[in-house]
Amino acid sequence: MRAIALSLALASPTAADTLVAAHTIRAQTVLAPSDLALVPGDRPGALTDPDQAIGQEARVTLYAGRPIRANDLGAPAIVERNQIVNLTYSNGAITIMAEARALDRAGVGDRLRVMNLSSRSIVSAVVQSDGQLLVTGAFQ
């Protein structure tokens, strides 16, 4: 009898909720609780917890009633396209600082391509919490 109950428990899927947009949300909008809704059903790849989305920025347009996936969201941008930013490269005792122009929008922790204003070369850097950009690895 125990084996029968166990097989029945494994055969019936557990119901889960899927996080969807409560209304159409434009890209670059920071999500609030009123922007989200939970609907019954489990959709592969969709978020299930509103806390994963609240405070995040929509990277694409989110349509009402459609599931929200993790890669649809990101950290709110703190660097805007064409913004002049401080660029830092450190390697051991050597530190180089320069001004650069952001070639896209980015949030904390995002990798961003920037143009060094002095050399006009394009490098890749990571956005820091204070808005500065840190060049990591080799110049590209």
PDB file of C-alpha atoms in Angstrom:
ATOM      1  CA  MET A   1       0.000   0.000   0.000  1.00  0.00           C
ATOM      2  CA  ARG A   2       2.850   2.370   0.769  1.00  0.00           C
ATOM      3  CA  ALA A   3       4.331   1.827  -2.734  1.00  0.00           C
ATOM      4  CA  ILE A   4       0.980   2.669  -4.346  1.00  0.00           C
ATOM      5  CA  ALA A   5       0.698   5.959  -2.428  1.00  0.00           C
ATOM      6  CA  LEU A   6       4.265   6.884  -3.330  1.00  0.00           C
ATOM      7  CA  SER A   7       3.712   6.204  -7.037  1.00  0.00           C
ATOM      8  CA  LEU A   8       0.531   8.312  -7.016  1.00  0.00           C
ATOM      9  CA  ALA A   9       2.380  11.199  -5.352  1.00  0.00           C
ATOM     10  CA  LEU A  10       5.092  11.078  -8.024  1.00  0.00           C
ATOM     11  CA  ALA A  11       2.576  10.824 -10.868  1.00  0.00           C
ATOM     12  CA  SER A  12       0.611  13.962 -10.002  1.00  0.00           C
ATOM     13  CA  PRO A  13       2.557  17.157 -10.673  1.00  0.00           C
ATOM     14  CA  THR A  14       2.456  19.832  -8.011  1.00  0.00           C
ATOM     15  CA  ALA A  15       0.738  23.036  -8.990  1.00  0.00           C
ATOM     16  CA  ALA A  16       2.943  26.095  -9.181  1.00  0.00           C
ATOM     17  CA  ASP A  17       2.290  29.717  -9.962  1.00  0.00           C
ATOM     18  CA  THR A  18       3.881  31.633 -12.801  1.00  0.00           C
ATOM     19  CA  LEU A  19       4.809  35.310 -12.605  1.00  0.00           C
ATOM     20  CA  VAL A  20       3.287  37.407 -15.412  1.00  0.00           C
ATOM     21  CA  ALA A  21       3.065  41.084 -16.280  1.00  0.00           C
ATOM     22  CA  ALA A  22      -0.163  42.608 -14.960  1.00  0.00           C
ATOM     23  CA  HIS A  23      -0.145  45.070 -17.887  1.00  0.00           C
ATOM     24  CA  THR A  24       2.182  45.929 -20.754  1.00  0.00           C
ATOM     25  CA  ILE A  25       5.478  47.193 -19.325  1.00  0.00           C
ATOM     26  CA  ARG A  26       7.927  49.109 -21.475  1.00  0.00           C
ATOM     27  CA  ALA A  27      11.611  48.247 -21.503  1.00  0.00           C
ATOM     28  CA  GLN A  28      13.703  50.253 -19.019  1.00  0.00           C
ATOM     29  CA  THR A  29      10.873  50.350 -16.450  1.00  0.00           C
ATOM     30  CA  VAL A  30      11.727  49.414 -12.864  1.00  0.00           C
ATOM     31  CA  LEU A  31       9.131  46.876 -11.705  1.00  0.00           C
ATOM     32  CA  ALA A  32       6.833  47.505  -8.750  1.00  0.00           C
ATOM     33  CA  PRO A  33       4.423  45.048  -7.086  1.00  0.00           C
ATOM     34  CA  SER A  34       1.500  46.532  -9.049  1.00  0.00           C
ATOM     35  CA  ASP A  35       3.225  45.540 -12.328  1.00  0.00           C
ATOM     36  CA  LEU A  36       3.129  41.823 -11.482  1.00  0.00           C
ATOM     37  CA  ALA A  37       0.571  39.048 -11.117  1.00  0.00           C
ATOM     38  CA  LEU A  38       0.695  35.336 -10.316  1.00  0.00           C
ATOM     39  CA  VAL A  39      -1.320  32.915 -12.427  1.00  0.00           C
ATOM     40  CA  PRO A  40      -1.812  29.203 -11.826  1.00  0.00           C
ATOM     41  CA  GLY A  41       0.376  26.877 -13.833  1.00  0.00           C
ATOM     42  CA  ASP A  42       4.037  26.124 -14.231  1.00  0.00           C
ATOM     43  CA  ARG A  43       5.783  27.441 -17.332  1.00  0.00           C
ATOM     44  CA  PRO A  44       9.391  26.334 -17.892  1.00  0.00           C
ATOM     45  CA  GLY A  45      11.872  29.194 -17.500  1.00  0.00           C
ATOM     46  CA  ALA A  46       9.342  31.596 -15.974  1.00  0.00           C
ATOM     47  CA  LEU A  47       9.837  33.241 -12.588  1.00  0.00           C
ATOM     48  CA  THR A  48       7.585  32.070  -9.760  1.00  0.00           C
ATOM     49  CA  ASP A  49       8.392  34.557  -6.984  1.00  0.00           C
ATOM     50  CA  PRO A  50       7.504  38.270  -7.246  1.00  0.00           C
ATOM     51  CA  ASP A  51      10.501  39.114  -5.015  1.00  0.00           C
ATOM     52  CA  GLN A  52      12.771  38.018  -7.892  1.00  0.00           C
ATOM     53  CA  ALA A  53      11.314  40.775 -10.094  1.00  0.00           C
ATOM     54  CA  ILE A  54      10.411  43.693  -7.818  1.00  0.00           C
ATOM     55  CA  GLY A  55      13.033  46.431  -8.135  1.00  0.00           C
ATOM     56  CA  GLN A  56      14.499  44.929 -11.319  1.00  0.00           C
ATOM     57  CA  GLU A  57      14.431  46.724 -14.661  1.00  0.00           C
ATOM     58  CA  ALA A  58      12.638  45.305 -17.686  1.00  0.00           C
ATOM     59  CA  ARG A  59      15.249  44.723 -20.409  1.00  0.00           C
ATOM     60  CA  VAL A  60      12.526  44.069 -23.007  1.00  0.00           C
ATOM     61  CA  THR A  61       8.855  44.987 -23.334  1.00  0.00           C
ATOM     62  CA  LEU A  62       6.791  42.711 -21.085  1.00  0.00           C
ATOM     63  CA  TYR A  63       3.286  42.042 -22.391  1.00  0.00           C
ATOM     64  CA  ALA A  64       0.245  41.648 -20.156  1.00  0.00           C
ATOM     65  CA  GLY A  65      -0.419  38.064 -19.128  1.00  0.00           C
ATOM     66  CA  ARG A  66       2.824  36.680 -20.556  1.00  0.00           C
ATOM     67  CA  PRO A  67       5.331  34.892 -18.312  1.00  0.00           C
ATOM     68  CA  ILE A  68       8.364  36.837 -17.099  1.00  0.00           C
ATOM     69  CA  ARG A  69      11.731  35.088 -17.467  1.00  0.00           C
ATOM     70  CA  ALA A  70      14.904  35.900 -15.539  1.00  0.00           C
ATOM     71  CA  ASN A  71      16.717  37.134 -18.663  1.00  0.00           C
ATOM     72  CA  ASP A  72      13.864  39.615 -19.325  1.00  0.00           C
ATOM     73  CA  LEU A  73      15.030  41.537 -16.240  1.00  0.00           C
ATOM     74  CA  GLY A  74      18.233  43.037 -14.943  1.00  0.00           C
ATOM     75  CA  ALA A  75      19.637  45.433 -12.408  1.00  0.00           C
ATOM     76  CA  PRO A  76      18.375  48.991 -12.881  1.00  0.00           C
ATOM     77  CA  ALA A  77      20.708  50.971 -15.118  1.00  0.00           C
ATOM     78  CA  ILE A  78      22.945  53.495 -13.387  1.00  0.00           C
ATOM     79  CA  VAL A  79      24.952  54.290 -16.515  1.00  0.00           C
ATOM     80  CA  GLU A  80      23.156  55.696 -19.548  1.00  0.00           C
ATOM     81  CA  ARG A  81      24.226  55.525 -23.186  1.00  0.00           C
ATOM     82  CA  ASN A  82      26.649  58.367 -24.123  1.00  0.00           C
ATOM     83  CA  GLN A  83      27.241  59.215 -20.451  1.00  0.00           C
ATOM     84  CA  ILE A  84      30.804  60.257 -19.566  1.00  0.00           C
ATOM     85  CA  VAL A  85      32.130  57.844 -16.926  1.00  0.00           C
ATOM     86  CA  ASN A  86      35.343  57.286 -14.976  1.00  0.00           C
ATOM     87  CA  LEU A  87      37.276  54.278 -16.230  1.00  0.00           C
ATOM     88  CA  THR A  88      39.850  52.485 -14.056  1.00  0.00           C
ATOM     89  CA  TYR A  89      42.340  49.772 -14.962  1.00  0.00           C
ATOM     90  CA  SER A  90      44.421  48.166 -12.207  1.00  0.00           C
ATOM     91  CA  ASN A  91      47.111  45.539 -12.521  1.00  0.00           C
ATOM     92  CA  GLY A  92      49.341  45.139  -9.487  1.00  0.00           C
ATOM     93  CA  ALA A  93      50.987  48.485  -8.675  1.00  0.00           C
ATOM     94  CA  ILE A  94      49.788  50.085 -11.927  1.00  0.00           C
ATOM     95  CA  THR A  95      46.517  51.994 -11.966  1.00  0.00           C
ATOM     96  CA  ILE A  96      45.322  53.900 -15.022  1.00  0.00           C
ATOM     97  CA  MET A  97      42.326  56.227 -14.847  1.00  0.00           C
ATOM     98  CA  ALA A  98      40.620  57.867 -17.804  1.00  0.00           C
ATOM     99  CA  GLU A  99      37.314  59.301 -18.909  1.00  0.00           C
ATOM    100  CA  ALA A 100      35.190  57.242 -21.266  1.00  0.00           C
ATOM    101  CA  ARG A 101      31.869  57.416 -23.083  1.00  0.00           C
ATOM    102  CA  ALA A 102      29.372  54.622 -22.395  1.00  0.00           C
ATOM    103  CA  LEU A 103      28.235  52.899 -25.584  1.00  0.00           C
ATOM    104  CA  ASP A 104      25.083  51.468 -23.985  1.00  0.00           C
ATOM    105  CA  ARG A 105      23.041  51.426 -20.740  1.00  0.00           C
ATOM    106  CA  ALA A 106      24.086  49.183 -17.849  1.00  0.00           C
ATOM    107  CA  GLY A 107      23.411  48.340 -14.221  1.00  0.00           C
ATOM    108  CA  VAL A 108      25.708  47.338 -11.377  1.00  0.00           C
ATOM    109  CA  GLY A 109      27.719  44.258 -12.301  1.00  0.00           C
ATOM    110  CA  ASP A 110      26.939  44.482 -16.017  1.00  0.00           C
ATOM    111  CA  ARG A 111      29.735  44.379 -18.581  1.00  0.00           C
ATOM    112  CA  LEU A 112      29.690  47.497 -20.751  1.00  0.00           C
ATOM    113  CA  ARG A 113      31.620  48.608 -23.808  1.00  0.00           C
ATOM    114  CA  VAL A 114      33.029  52.111 -23.494  1.00  0.00           C
ATOM    115  CA  MET A 115      35.192  54.371 -25.636  1.00  0.00           C
ATOM    116  CA  ASN A 116      38.258  55.815 -23.932  1.00  0.00           C
ATOM    117  CA  LEU A 117      38.059  59.534 -24.763  1.00  0.00           C
ATOM    118  CA  SER A 118      41.851  59.969 -24.816  1.00  0.00           C
ATOM    119  CA  SER A 119      42.816  57.077 -27.074  1.00  0.00           C
ATOM    120  CA  ARG A 120      39.454  56.530 -28.822  1.00  0.00           C
ATOM    121  CA  SER A 121      39.884  52.796 -28.213  1.00  0.00           C
ATOM    122  CA  ILE A 122      36.935  50.672 -27.161  1.00  0.00           C
ATOM    123  CA  VAL A 123      37.292  48.547 -24.041  1.00  0.00           C
ATOM    124  CA  SER A 124      35.000  46.393 -21.949  1.00  0.00           C
ATOM    125  CA  ALA A 125      34.449  47.265 -18.294  1.00  0.00           C
ATOM    126  CA  VAL A 126      32.254  46.220 -15.370  1.00  0.00           C
ATOM    127  CA  VAL A 127      29.951  48.785 -13.735  1.00  0.00           C
ATOM    128  CA  GLN A 128      30.667  49.276 -10.030  1.00  0.00           C
ATOM    129  CA  SER A 129      28.083  50.317  -7.417  1.00  0.00           C
ATOM    130  CA  ASP A 130      29.457  53.883  -7.354  1.00  0.00           C
ATOM    131  CA  GLY A 131      29.001  54.261 -11.133  1.00  0.00           C
ATOM    132  CA  GLN A 132      32.692  53.908 -11.966  1.00  0.00           C
ATOM    133  CA  LEU A 133      33.798  51.306 -14.481  1.00  0.00           C
ATOM    134  CA  LEU A 134      36.536  48.800 -13.836  1.00  0.00           C
ATOM    135  CA  VAL A 135      38.429  47.290 -16.759  1.00  0.00           C
ATOM    136  CA  THR A 136      39.068  43.609 -16.113  1.00  0.00           C
ATOM    137  CA  GLY A 137      41.267  41.255 -18.097  1.00  0.00           C
ATOM    138  CA  ALA A 138      43.035  42.229 -21.302  1.00  0.00           C
ATOM    139  CA  PHE A 139      42.054  45.229 -23.373  1.00  0.00           C
ATOM    140  CA  GLN A 140      39.791  44.295 -26.267  1.00  0.00           C
TER     141      GLN A 140
END
